[in-house]
Amino acid sequence: MYSIQSCAFSPVFSSILAALKKFRIDSRKETS
């Protein structure tokens, strides 16, 4: 059960990290 949850959570977490990186890059562009 836990392994299934982690497998389902992993892509969500990675996509969130990717969105945060993109947001930081976008905000950095706006600042400079």
Coordinates of C-alpha atoms in Angstrom, one line a residue:
M1 CA 0.0 0.0 0.0
Y2 CA 2.7 2.5 1.0
S3 CA 4.8 1.6 -2.2
I4 CA 1.7 2.3 -4.3
Q5 CA 1.2 5.7 -2.6
S6 CA 4.8 6.7 -3.0
C7 CA 4.7 5.7 -6.7
A8 CA 1.6 7.9 -7.2
F9 CA 3.1 10.7 -5.1
S10 CA 6.5 10.7 -6.9
P11 CA 5.3 12.1 -10.3
V12 CA 3.2 14.7 -8.5
F13 CA 6.1 15.8 -6.4
S14 CA 8.5 16.0 -9.4
S15 CA 5.9 18.0 -11.4
I16 CA 5.5 20.4 -8.5
L17 CA 9.3 20.8 -8.3
A18 CA 9.4 21.5 -12.1
A19 CA 6.6 24.1 -11.7
L20 CA 8.5 25.8 -8.8
K21 CA 11.7 25.9 -10.9
K22 CA 9.8 27.4 -13.9
F23 CA 8.1 29.9 -11.6
R24 CA 11.5 31.0 -10.1
I25 CA 13.0 31.4 -13.6
D26 CA 10.0 33.4 -14.8
S27 CA 10.1 35.7 -11.8
R28 CA 13.8 36.1 -12.3
K29 CA 13.2 37.2 -15.9
E30 CA 10.6 39.7 -14.7
T31 CA 13.0 41.1 -12.1
S32 CA 15.9 41.5 -14.5

